[in-house]
Amino acid sequence: MLQIPCPWCGPREDAEFDFGGEADIQRPADPDALDDAAWADYLFMRVNRRGVQREQWVHTAGCRRWFVVERDTVTNEILQASTMGRRP
Amino acid sequence: MSQPYRLPRGGRIDRGAPLQFTFDGRTIHGYQGDTLASALLANGAALIGRSFKYHRPRGIVAAGAEDPNAFVQLGRGARAAPNRLATVTPAAHGMQVRSVNAWPSLDYDVMSLLGLAAPFIPAGFYYKTLMWPRRLWPLYERVLRRAAGLGRAPSGPDPDRYDYVHARCDVLVVGAGPAGLAAARAAARRGARVILADEQPQPGGSLLASAERVDGVPGHAWAAAAAADLAASPRVTVLPDTTVFGLYQSNLALMVERRREQPGDAAGTERGARTWRVTPRRIVLASGAHERPLLCANNDLPGVMLASATAAYLHRYAAAPGSRAVFFTTNDTAYRAALDLAEAGVPVAAIADVRADPDGRLPAEARARGIQVLAAAAVRRVLGRRRVAAVELCSLDGSPRGVVECDLLGLAGGFAPALHLHAQAGGRTDWDPALAAFVPRRSNGVHPAGGAAGALGTAAALRQGAQAGASAAAAAGFTADAAPAPPGGGPELPSAQDAPDLGFQPYWVPPNALGRVKPQFVDLHEDVTLDDLRLTLREGFEAVEHVKRYTTLGMGPDQGKLANPLATGVLAELQGLHPAAVGAPRYRPAYTPVALGALAGRSVGALSDPLRATPMQAWHQAAGARFESVGQWRRPLAYPQRGETVHDAAARECLAVRRRVGLLDSSTLGKIEVNGPDAGEFLERVYVNTWKRLPPGRCRYGLMLGEDGMILDDGVTARLDERRYLTFTSTSGAAEVLAWLERWLQTEWPELRVYLTSVSEHWACLALAGPRSRETLAAAGTDIALDRQAFPHMTFRAGRVAGVRARVFRISFSGELSYEINVPADQALHVWETLLECGRPFGIAPYGTEAMHVLRAEKGYVIVGQETDGSVTPLDVGLRRMLSRRKDFLGKRSLSRPALLRADRKQLVGLRSDDPAQVVPEGAPLVDAPSRRRPLPMRGHVTSSYHSPALGRAIALALVSGGRASLGERLYAAAPDDRWIPVRSCLPIFYDPTGARLHV
Amino acid sequence: MQRYSLPHLIRRGLRGQRGWTRAWRKAAPKPSYDVVIVGGGGHGLATAYYLAKLHGVRNVAVLERGWLGGGNVGRNTAIVRSNYLWDASAHIYEFSLQLWEGLSRELNYNVMFSQRGVLNLGHSAHDMHGLARRVGANKLNGIDAELLSTEQIARLVPILDTSAAARYPILGGTLQRRGGVARHDAVAWGYARAADALGVDIVEGCEVTGIRAAAGRVAALETTRGEIRAGKVGLVVAGNASVLAAMAGLRLPIQSHPLQALVTEPLKPVLDPVVMSSAVHVYVSQTDRGELVLGAGIDAPTSYDLRGSFRVIEHTLAATVELFPIFSRVRMLRQWAGTVDVCPDASPIIGPTPMEGLFVNCGWGTGGFKATPGSGWVFAHTLAHGQPHPLNAPFGLDRFAAGALIDEHGAAAVAH
Amino acid sequence: MDDPGPSTADRGTTLVERPFLTHVDLRLDPDDRGALAAVRTALGLRLPLEPNTTASPRPLTSPAVIAANGPPRIEDGAGIQTSHPDLRPPAASVLHAFWLGPDEWLLLAEPGAGGMLVRVLRAALHPRAAAVTDLSAGATVLRLRGPEARAVLAHGCALDLGPAAFPPGACAQTLLARAQVLVAAIDARPTFDLIVRRSFAPYAAAWLRDAGSAHGLRLARPRAA
Ligand SMILES: Cc1cc2nc3c(=O)[nH]c(=O)nc-3n(C[C@H](O)[C@H](O)[C@H](O)COP(=O)(O)OP(=O)(O)OC[C@H]3O[C@@H](n4cnc5c(N)ncnc54)[C@H](O)[C@@H]3O)c2cc1C
Ligand SMILES: NC(=O)c1ccc[n+]([C@@H]2O[C@H](COP(=O)([O-])OP(=O)(O)OC[C@H]3O[C@@H](n4cnc5c(N)ncnc54)[C@H](O)[C@@H]3O)[C@@H](O)[C@H]2O)c1
Ligand SMILES: Cc1cc2nc3c(=O)[nH]c(=O)nc-3n(C[C@H](O)[C@H](O)[C@H](O)COP(=O)(O)O)c2cc1C
Ligand SMILES: [Zn+2]
């Protein structure tokens, strides 16, 4: 079982979290300006890295915050976890 | 007393507690403290099963979890326990034990004739044959399946319960042999919280199976005292009978603790088990080592045993494993066992030692005792039918050294560390040439010690154990000086005799000079022979994983604990490779098999998965509702009255709503408050339609898309005040929609000042619908003005209903005048009952989801998940006009992709069957014209279909390719019974198309 | 190739199994091939076989980084069926199923394809709705499909808990009788042997580490055994598709997830058909050896780790015990995982890429074993002609830009 | 470790429901000192800013509270008293505040204070971007107390609830078997409050009874309001 370090709550069991895929995928500011291929790129295309990946998690059964994790997708080792900044 | 092989003295058995059990109907006598295996041996039963493939006679090989043969069936009926290992199953009075894989009896097994065909059934046999003729494969397969398998599954639901516990500790020690005990003590003395688990019922490990002394007392006594000392410490949990079966990610350790019978149980009843889920900071692996067998012909006959096992039966159980022994060895350990046997009165006829010059202390002792020691010698072949009768000895150069009669052959091929858990967790290993085995490298928080680290000898085990315990504790933050009161007495490092140098010499493949005698089994359980390995290599399956899969080596219930370490050496020698280049097949959980019920733990039956309840759940039950599953909810489907079917009831409920008034429990709907200065802006981004200009007090239907443009969820949103909206979601979408909104807010638009709060559980929701709902609501008592002008359609009001503060929404999913009354859940039942009471003069009926579905279908309202399936856009269901052109929203860009604009997309239409009484089956495909041709192009399918009581005819909704453009066309629905049902498409609205009834 | 036949087996048996030769040559890579297939799994090997057999392209290599068949083909629960929902899927999987029916003969290798039926359970009205829809669609596509009542299911699999009080009540189900299981390893070995016999070089222990292009066209592969020039390259590496695509500068709509499975100890036969419940993520069959083979749902995070999270297994087993109460005392023997390549629409990608000469066959996710013969067949066609076959034309990479997804999970169908 | 066979011996561990308490969800920006101060003035309470902690309980006696405890008014659809109709807002109720997230707290008080708390806080925080939501009817509290309380929870909760890691004043949202709960350590007997969503309460209670059966867990009746 993977222990995931929530930057707020500390390490918890993976059952408390949901995975949100690669981090740093920005929603295009003006979707209409993109052609179909560029839009598909944003929607579907992923690096799916073998190695260290920046990714998003949410502490669903805990503080409900989304945060960013750096994890090695081969060893599952988590190198870092950081908050996404607070609102408002 | 019929225990001819029971020794008069010794053993860790309780001679004051005799017991008996049956084995294949035969009575076996034993004592408390026996395992099934030791009792069987004491009774002289050598043959205990038939092998998996060739049905050869098999006996007991080991004294622990590594035995490849001793699988038996325990108990009967629902409590039957298949494939239990006799070597680790405690004997209990009254048990019924049966052999597996033999018919009609163990002695005369018909399938053993297969053994004769063995030369024709080599590894990979099945892949090369049974292909002709193709038709016959099912028949061949039936025969194969009958012959395969081992035990029989229980015949009924498991009557046992399994417990489950989470635990944390600083140091988990696996194994309570000398190494483990020393480690636990060292760690605990430094203040660490320790869990010490051992699969055996008693602590001591190998100490139980020898005459060694520790700290001047017998090893077993030392172990018992050391464990008791540890158990007395509040920081230490000692768990006997507990196997660590898996080491998972983040070193999560899974253990299973067996629980034996309870007072009043039939004897030998397994009472479920307790699963321990341990999160340790560090792990000491003190799991010992497994002895390796040696190859010779017929090395599988009952009576062939590991040398260490002979000593274990002798010392631990006072059971003589034979009456005349021969040993075959590569090192000195067999001499110890031989001497002990001789001491106990079992003559040892000979020791065949592959070493040219065995001259250590132990060989000298053996010679001195008059045991014949043959140097540079091997056992060539074992003779006998159902058990060992003699062995054929020869020199390594092939010259015969005689045939020696015996009924026991002890094999001592060296030791392989039990590094399974370490390797499961991805730990590295190194090849230790002195040991000729892989040893674990300390890594990933696992500290190996003792036999598991390749140490032979109790002194070394104690020393390494103490070191590992200390270093594990230190790594977990505990050092010697920080030590609080040490548990127990005794020195940290007890004294023991150091083992002599064992002088190990590898012996993998018998030299060619010995001739190709067969069969020589590498894996006893899987009946894999040396010749199978040769053939496998010849056919090019050289990688160890290929060998495994082609021969099934190591794939039995023993997972090759004995076979795999042997096979590595054998394969290396056959290929002329270094053993490290051959490697070992990958280790996986479980170390020993673990019951599925134990892994399910408490999550069974009523606790398997939460069943969620609305405040009215008990009322529904009492009213005789029939329920349907919707996610974790059970919602009332309908409320049948005497003699009514669900269908009748739903029809009656529909009419009640259309003509009078009905009441639905829709508390399961998701409800989210969207709160903040930017709430309107936020909704604009996530919904297809506009929100900022919705005036407070008003409601609007909204549609939410995924970024791919597909419908995600729908529902009404009300504007509570300037900065607050209340959004309703579908029941099944409740959690998902909240998560979706929260995600966008936090990850993409953190600048929006919006807070989302789920109020789903706080507000119960009662939908009062029908032309007389206004009167009913008035009768129930409300301070809200209900007349049409004061409270029009698509608005909401706050006030009191039946004395309870409520939010009342004039929204409708039925097409009738309707009030969705939200009240705090803890007062909802009161309101529900009051409405029903006050509605009685108006003919009120509670209605369920079936009627709700029919009513909305009559109006052509879609249900997300029924009309949509993740591939349906708002355009497809005719909601184009809802899409705002003025703003961007999630999914908008996707809608202009070419495939989503095609004219032949499936679009929502209504269907009327030609025969108004004919309800088209839901899910039925639609075609242009009936035909027997296949594939037959499909135009679409029926998404919803009902008999409409209000219209007195069948109605349906469907998704039909190009449907909107060709309303009125004739289509045919294919019923499951292969009839064609003629239908005509129409607008998807059947009742009150102008919506007049909503605005009354 | 030594043809396997009864007389042949008897002769070998009489001669102490001496005369056997390698099932496939231990080929060393040549400097150049017309077509190089990357990935020695079922799909790659089948592709090579059909290229050589049907299209006369024999200067072909299959490069496998480890030992052949060690990927998902060697670690899947081996369920074969064709009852997919959408036409495009139904056609390709049904074509594949028909190939399965003759595969042992075709390869002269018994892949033990056992058509004992695949039963899908429905536990709610919503499930039943989806199942009915699928049966209707399957029948029009010429795929055998039956809708079963609870009573029929109770007769077919008496050990299921079909009582109304069950936590996951069984309201009905569908049965595809022609579905079943096959011996997974044998499929890889059978194709390898047959492809080798047609001249295909099967190179094990050869990892592709780079893809070189010249003038926008694929030119050569860098491997741990040196550079290999190639006219065309087919990437058939399942869970590693994104890693290989990245070598060509491409991103794919693929996520790699661990998918876990386990076997129990062997039992005498208790379960005949394959039983699947997508609602609770359980699928189980009993092999000819007697073990129960159970599969779980994917682990949510992407990962290339071959272990997976234990809680996924626990969940599956809890649901399994609810469905099959008698399995509670049966014991888990071994548990493992594979890395599956999941597409957003749970359908594969088979076709050209933006780099000329470079083709992909991936995205089969949790359910590509059943497609092995069909996938190889259409991919061979695609490589040979540079054009997809009509069967795989809907499965191009271009469907993502066009929005023409073939959404097999959204549409209440199930994976595996 | 004791054997989990059902045990009738009362070992002093009890489970009791604390129904009808006031639960109010509060969201605000913790970097907004003004907002924190406003809450402090209105309720006499410092919101806990340290994750997974509880503010020490305060009596509800601030001037704003006293003023607001007049006759309830209805401002809009939400400023609603939601407790059981029989329950009157108490004269001197005690208020607990649990950290739920960096910008979210749960306020727990005696029954009947929901409407008042919402009014007081909304007034105090106006016009800031903050959210105050009465959720009293949406959750219940199960109180587990006694020497084996930790052992009972350990059957389904992976958190380290030992006195060092989880002392009185600690709280955490987590999973208890398959239900989401807020666990709060109240005192060292030990006492734990489990705040459970309403629809999951039957499951959680059944689960606790089952897990507690081996620990002599006794069910106590909720004290009369
Ligand atoms: C647990 C599990 C259960 C499943 N159950 C089913 C089921 O019941 N039914 C079903 O139809 N499907 C099932 N599947 C899916 C199925 O196994 C796969 O979809 C299918 O096997 C993939 O095709 P393949 O056989 O070619 O892949 P693989 O066998 O994975 O082949 C890919 C090969 O590429 C090699 N490779 C990767 N990178 C490189 C490189 N750089 N250079 C050279 N070689 C490389 C790999 O080593 C591997 O051998 C399951 C999968 C798993 C993991
Ligand atoms: N018979 C021999 O000649 C021989 C050979 C090698 C070692 N030894 C002796 O073995 C001792 C080594 O001591 P040790 O403490 O390392 O080993 P050990 O064999 O004494 O103890 C290991 C213990 O771990 C338990 N165990 C193994 N795997 C487990 C698991 N997964 N879960 C729970 N329990 C598990 C075993 O049942 C056993 O009780 C020395 O006394 C040494 O002399 C003897
Ligand atoms: C259909 C199927 C049946 C299997 N049966 C067994 C079995 O009877 N015994 C066994 O030890 N492993 C069995 N395995 C698991 C393999 O031993 C192995 O764990 C799996 O192929 C994954 O490989 P790995 O563990 O080397 O990573 C089976 C695997 C599959 C796919
Ligand atoms: Zn958190």
PDB file of N, CA, C and O and ligand atoms in Angstrom, chain C residues 39 41-43 63-65 71-73 75-79 206 208 236-238 244 259 338 365-370, ligand 1:
ATOM      1  N   GLY C  39       8.557  -5.401 -29.584  1.00  0.00           N
ATOM      2  CA  GLY C  39       7.671  -6.000 -28.594  1.00  0.00           C
ATOM      3  C   GLY C  39       7.342  -7.449 -28.915  1.00  0.00           C
ATOM      4  O   GLY C  39       6.654  -7.730 -29.894  1.00  0.00           O
ATOM      5  N   GLY C  41       5.399  -9.563 -27.418  1.00  0.00           N
ATOM      6  CA  GLY C  41       4.199 -10.062 -26.766  1.00  0.00           C
ATOM      7  C   GLY C  41       3.334 -10.763 -27.791  1.00  0.00           C
ATOM      8  O   GLY C  41       3.747 -10.989 -28.933  1.00  0.00           O
ATOM      9  N   GLY C  42       2.131 -11.092 -27.385  1.00  0.00           N
ATOM     10  CA  GLY C  42       1.233 -11.810 -28.285  1.00  0.00           C
ATOM     11  C   GLY C  42       0.976 -11.033 -29.566  1.00  0.00           C
ATOM     12  O   GLY C  42       1.069 -11.573 -30.675  1.00  0.00           O
ATOM     13  N   HIS C  43       0.707  -9.744 -29.419  1.00  0.00           N
ATOM     14  CA  HIS C  43       0.339  -8.967 -30.594  1.00  0.00           C
ATOM     15  C   HIS C  43       1.510  -8.810 -31.558  1.00  0.00           C
ATOM     16  O   HIS C  43       1.341  -8.891 -32.771  1.00  0.00           O
ATOM     17  N   LEU C  63      11.720  -7.608 -31.900  1.00  0.00           N
ATOM     18  CA  LEU C  63      12.690  -7.291 -30.843  1.00  0.00           C
ATOM     19  C   LEU C  63      11.997  -7.304 -29.491  1.00  0.00           C
ATOM     20  O   LEU C  63      10.992  -6.621 -29.294  1.00  0.00           O
ATOM     21  N   GLU C  64      12.516  -8.077 -28.602  1.00  0.00           N
ATOM     22  CA  GLU C  64      11.928  -8.174 -27.261  1.00  0.00           C
ATOM     23  C   GLU C  64      13.005  -7.851 -26.241  1.00  0.00           C
ATOM     24  O   GLU C  64      14.059  -8.460 -26.242  1.00  0.00           O
ATOM     25  N   ARG C  65      12.694  -6.922 -25.344  1.00  0.00           N
ATOM     26  CA  ARG C  65      13.737  -6.493 -24.419  1.00  0.00           C
ATOM     27  C   ARG C  65      14.068  -7.575 -23.389  1.00  0.00           C
ATOM     28  O   ARG C  65      15.180  -7.654 -22.913  1.00  0.00           O
ATOM     29  N   GLY C  71       5.575 -10.064 -21.005  1.00  0.00           N
ATOM     30  CA  GLY C  71       4.709  -8.903 -20.780  1.00  0.00           C
ATOM     31  C   GLY C  71       3.296  -9.359 -20.442  1.00  0.00           C
ATOM     32  O   GLY C  71       3.091 -10.405 -19.817  1.00  0.00           O
ATOM     33  N   ASN C  72       2.353  -8.584 -20.873  1.00  0.00           N
ATOM     34  CA  ASN C  72       0.972  -8.859 -20.472  1.00  0.00           C
ATOM     35  C   ASN C  72       0.429 -10.164 -21.029  1.00  0.00           C
ATOM     36  O   ASN C  72      -0.461 -10.767 -20.444  1.00  0.00           O
ATOM     37  N   VAL C  73       0.968 -10.587 -22.165  1.00  0.00           N
ATOM     38  CA  VAL C  73       0.458 -11.852 -22.700  1.00  0.00           C
ATOM     39  C   VAL C  73       0.718 -12.972 -21.691  1.00  0.00           C
ATOM     40  O   VAL C  73      -0.031 -13.941 -21.623  1.00  0.00           O
ATOM     41  N   ARG C  75       0.743 -12.622 -18.391  1.00  0.00           N
ATOM     42  CA  ARG C  75       0.266 -12.318 -17.040  1.00  0.00           C
ATOM     43  C   ARG C  75      -1.187 -11.875 -17.040  1.00  0.00           C
ATOM     44  O   ARG C  75      -1.622 -11.160 -16.156  1.00  0.00           O
ATOM     45  N   ASN C  76      -1.932 -12.293 -18.037  1.00  0.00           N
ATOM     46  CA  ASN C  76      -3.337 -11.858 -18.074  1.00  0.00           C
ATOM     47  C   ASN C  76      -4.276 -13.004 -17.736  1.00  0.00           C
ATOM     48  O   ASN C  76      -3.892 -14.167 -17.726  1.00  0.00           O
ATOM     49  N   THR C  77      -5.519 -12.657 -17.450  1.00  0.00           N
ATOM     50  CA  THR C  77      -6.472 -13.658 -16.992  1.00  0.00           C
ATOM     51  C   THR C  77      -7.100 -14.439 -18.142  1.00  0.00           C
ATOM     52  O   THR C  77      -8.010 -15.225 -17.936  1.00  0.00           O
ATOM     53  N   ALA C  78      -6.638 -14.168 -19.355  1.00  0.00           N
ATOM     54  CA  ALA C  78      -6.861 -15.061 -20.493  1.00  0.00           C
ATOM     55  C   ALA C  78      -8.311 -15.183 -20.949  1.00  0.00           C
ATOM     56  O   ALA C  78      -8.692 -16.173 -21.559  1.00  0.00           O
ATOM     57  N   ILE C  79      -9.110 -14.182 -20.684  1.00  0.00           N
ATOM     58  CA  ILE C  79     -10.514 -14.258 -21.095  1.00  0.00           C
ATOM     59  C   ILE C  79     -10.636 -13.843 -22.558  1.00  0.00           C
ATOM     60  O   ILE C  79     -10.091 -12.825 -22.978  1.00  0.00           O
ATOM     61  N   CYS C 206      16.731  -7.752 -26.289  1.00  0.00           N
ATOM     62  CA  CYS C 206      17.120  -6.647 -27.171  1.00  0.00           C
ATOM     63  C   CYS C 206      16.153  -5.493 -26.946  1.00  0.00           C
ATOM     64  O   CYS C 206      15.038  -5.497 -27.450  1.00  0.00           O
ATOM     65  N   VAL C 208      14.826  -1.750 -27.286  1.00  0.00           N
ATOM     66  CA  VAL C 208      14.894  -0.579 -28.143  1.00  0.00           C
ATOM     67  C   VAL C 208      15.046   0.644 -27.248  1.00  0.00           C
ATOM     68  O   VAL C 208      14.264   0.845 -26.313  1.00  0.00           O
ATOM     69  N   VAL C 236       4.634  -2.395 -30.735  1.00  0.00           N
ATOM     70  CA  VAL C 236       3.580  -3.237 -30.150  1.00  0.00           C
ATOM     71  C   VAL C 236       4.028  -3.590 -28.738  1.00  0.00           C
ATOM     72  O   VAL C 236       4.302  -4.739 -28.423  1.00  0.00           O
ATOM     73  N   VAL C 237       4.114  -2.577 -27.897  1.00  0.00           N
ATOM     74  CA  VAL C 237       4.756  -2.767 -26.602  1.00  0.00           C
ATOM     75  C   VAL C 237       3.816  -2.554 -25.420  1.00  0.00           C
ATOM     76  O   VAL C 237       4.250  -2.328 -24.298  1.00  0.00           O
ATOM     77  N   ALA C 238       2.527  -2.618 -25.668  1.00  0.00           N
ATOM     78  CA  ALA C 238       1.521  -2.553 -24.606  1.00  0.00           C
ATOM     79  C   ALA C 238       1.814  -1.414 -23.620  1.00  0.00           C
ATOM     80  O   ALA C 238       1.878  -0.252 -24.030  1.00  0.00           O
ATOM     81  N   LEU C 244       8.001   4.311 -25.873  1.00  0.00           N
ATOM     82  CA  LEU C 244       8.544   4.156 -27.225  1.00  0.00           C
ATOM     83  C   LEU C 244       8.135   5.335 -28.105  1.00  0.00           C
ATOM     84  O   LEU C 244       8.941   5.846 -28.887  1.00  0.00           O
ATOM     85  N   LEU C 259      -2.375  -3.512 -13.516  1.00  0.00           N
ATOM     86  CA  LEU C 259      -3.604  -4.303 -13.423  1.00  0.00           C
ATOM     87  C   LEU C 259      -3.221  -5.592 -12.717  1.00  0.00           C
ATOM     88  O   LEU C 259      -2.267  -6.258 -13.112  1.00  0.00           O
ATOM     89  N   GLY C 338       0.406  -6.573 -14.117  1.00  0.00           N
ATOM     90  CA  GLY C 338       1.000  -6.210 -15.401  1.00  0.00           C
ATOM     91  C   GLY C 338       0.786  -4.722 -15.610  1.00  0.00           C
ATOM     92  O   GLY C 338       0.070  -4.078 -14.852  1.00  0.00           O
ATOM     93  N   GLY C 365      -5.219  -1.957 -23.384  1.00  0.00           N
ATOM     94  CA  GLY C 365      -5.605  -1.834 -21.989  1.00  0.00           C
ATOM     95  C   GLY C 365      -5.790  -3.150 -21.282  1.00  0.00           C
ATOM     96  O   GLY C 365      -4.914  -4.010 -21.304  1.00  0.00           O
ATOM     97  N   THR C 366      -6.946  -3.281 -20.666  1.00  0.00           N
ATOM     98  CA  THR C 366      -7.198  -4.446 -19.843  1.00  0.00           C
ATOM     99  C   THR C 366      -7.764  -5.606 -20.632  1.00  0.00           C
ATOM    100  O   THR C 366      -8.098  -6.630 -20.048  1.00  0.00           O
ATOM    101  N   GLY C 367      -7.875  -5.445 -21.951  1.00  0.00           N
ATOM    102  CA  GLY C 367      -8.619  -6.486 -22.673  1.00  0.00           C
ATOM    103  C   GLY C 367      -8.058  -6.918 -23.996  1.00  0.00           C
ATOM    104  O   GLY C 367      -8.800  -7.358 -24.882  1.00  0.00           O
ATOM    105  N   GLY C 368      -6.750  -6.831 -24.190  1.00  0.00           N
ATOM    106  CA  GLY C 368      -6.217  -7.123 -25.517  1.00  0.00           C
ATOM    107  C   GLY C 368      -5.813  -8.557 -25.778  1.00  0.00           C
ATOM    108  O   GLY C 368      -5.495  -8.907 -26.917  1.00  0.00           O
ATOM    109  N   PHE C 369      -5.819  -9.389 -24.744  1.00  0.00           N
ATOM    110  CA  PHE C 369      -5.391 -10.764 -24.996  1.00  0.00           C
ATOM    111  C   PHE C 369      -6.303 -11.428 -26.017  1.00  0.00           C
ATOM    112  O   PHE C 369      -5.854 -12.076 -26.957  1.00  0.00           O
ATOM    113  N   LYS C 370      -7.595 -11.234 -25.832  1.00  0.00           N
ATOM    114  CA  LYS C 370      -8.577 -11.855 -26.721  1.00  0.00           C
ATOM    115  C   LYS C 370      -8.405 -11.412 -28.156  1.00  0.00           C
ATOM    116  O   LYS C 370      -8.812 -12.084 -29.080  1.00  0.00           O
TER     117      LYS C 370
HETATM  118  C1  LIG E   1      -3.617  -8.822 -14.995  1.00  0.00           C
HETATM  119  C2  LIG E   1      -4.089  -8.677 -16.425  1.00  0.00           C
HETATM  120  C3  LIG E   1      -5.260  -9.304 -16.814  1.00  0.00           C
HETATM  121  C4  LIG E   1      -5.696  -9.203 -18.108  1.00  0.00           C
HETATM  122  N1  LIG E   1      -6.788  -9.924 -18.478  1.00  0.00           N
HETATM  123  C5  LIG E   1      -7.161  -9.953 -19.766  1.00  0.00           C
HETATM  124  C6  LIG E   1      -8.211 -10.821 -20.181  1.00  0.00           C
HETATM  125  O1  LIG E   1      -8.759 -11.558 -19.383  1.00  0.00           O
HETATM  126  N2  LIG E   1      -8.579 -10.828 -21.478  1.00  0.00           N
HETATM  127  C7  LIG E   1      -7.954 -10.020 -22.370  1.00  0.00           C
HETATM  128  O2  LIG E   1      -8.362 -10.041 -23.516  1.00  0.00           O
HETATM  129  N3  LIG E   1      -6.941  -9.215 -22.024  1.00  0.00           N
HETATM  130  C8  LIG E   1      -6.516  -9.170 -20.748  1.00  0.00           C
HETATM  131  N4  LIG E   1      -5.476  -8.369 -20.369  1.00  0.00           N
HETATM  132  C9  LIG E   1      -4.854  -7.476 -21.364  1.00  0.00           C
HETATM  133  C10 LIG E   1      -3.870  -8.181 -22.265  1.00  0.00           C
HETATM  134  O3  LIG E   1      -2.988  -8.959 -21.513  1.00  0.00           O
HETATM  135  C11 LIG E   1      -3.091  -7.185 -23.086  1.00  0.00           C
HETATM  136  O4  LIG E   1      -3.970  -6.265 -23.667  1.00  0.00           O
HETATM  137  C12 LIG E   1      -2.316  -7.816 -24.210  1.00  0.00           C
HETATM  138  O5  LIG E   1      -1.654  -8.961 -23.806  1.00  0.00           O
HETATM  139  C13 LIG E   1      -1.329  -6.798 -24.763  1.00  0.00           C
HETATM  140  O6  LIG E   1      -0.691  -7.214 -25.924  1.00  0.00           O
HETATM  141  P1  LIG E   1       0.703  -7.974 -25.968  1.00  0.00           P
HETATM  142  O7  LIG E   1       0.436  -9.381 -25.639  1.00  0.00           O
HETATM  143  O8  LIG E   1       1.333  -7.739 -27.242  1.00  0.00           O
HETATM  144  O9  LIG E   1       1.508  -7.223 -24.836  1.00  0.00           O
HETATM  145  P2  LIG E   1       2.807  -7.660 -24.053  1.00  0.00           P
HETATM  146  O10 LIG E   1       2.803  -9.103 -23.825  1.00  0.00           O
HETATM  147  O11 LIG E   1       2.902  -6.780 -22.879  1.00  0.00           O
HETATM  148  O12 LIG E   1       3.940  -7.329 -25.089  1.00  0.00           O
HETATM  149  C14 LIG E   1       4.681  -6.139 -25.134  1.00  0.00           C
HETATM  150  C15 LIG E   1       6.133  -6.502 -25.141  1.00  0.00           C
HETATM  151  O13 LIG E   1       6.910  -5.373 -25.480  1.00  0.00           O
HETATM  152  C16 LIG E   1       8.134  -5.477 -24.823  1.00  0.00           C
HETATM  153  N5  LIG E   1       8.807  -4.185 -24.791  1.00  0.00           N
HETATM  154  C17 LIG E   1       8.455  -3.091 -24.096  1.00  0.00           C
HETATM  155  N6  LIG E   1       9.348  -2.109 -24.291  1.00  0.00           N
HETATM  156  C18 LIG E   1      10.265  -2.570 -25.139  1.00  0.00           C
HETATM  157  C19 LIG E   1      11.436  -2.018 -25.729  1.00  0.00           C
HETATM  158  N7  LIG E   1      11.817  -0.765 -25.459  1.00  0.00           N
HETATM  159  N8  LIG E   1      12.140  -2.781 -26.557  1.00  0.00           N
HETATM  160  C20 LIG E   1      11.772  -4.049 -26.839  1.00  0.00           C
HETATM  161  N9  LIG E   1      10.684  -4.604 -26.309  1.00  0.00           N
HETATM  162  C21 LIG E   1       9.927  -3.883 -25.478  1.00  0.00           C
HETATM  163  C22 LIG E   1       7.715  -5.983 -23.465  1.00  0.00           C
HETATM  164  O14 LIG E   1       8.791  -6.569 -22.803  1.00  0.00           O
HETATM  165  C23 LIG E   1       6.622  -6.970 -23.805  1.00  0.00           C
HETATM  166  O15 LIG E   1       7.079  -8.282 -23.895  1.00  0.00           O
HETATM  167  C24 LIG E   1      -4.995  -8.424 -19.053  1.00  0.00           C
HETATM  168  C25 LIG E   1      -3.831  -7.782 -18.667  1.00  0.00           C
HETATM  169  C26 LIG E   1      -3.355  -7.907 -17.364  1.00  0.00           C
HETATM  170  C27 LIG E   1      -2.088  -7.230 -16.972  1.00  0.00           C
END
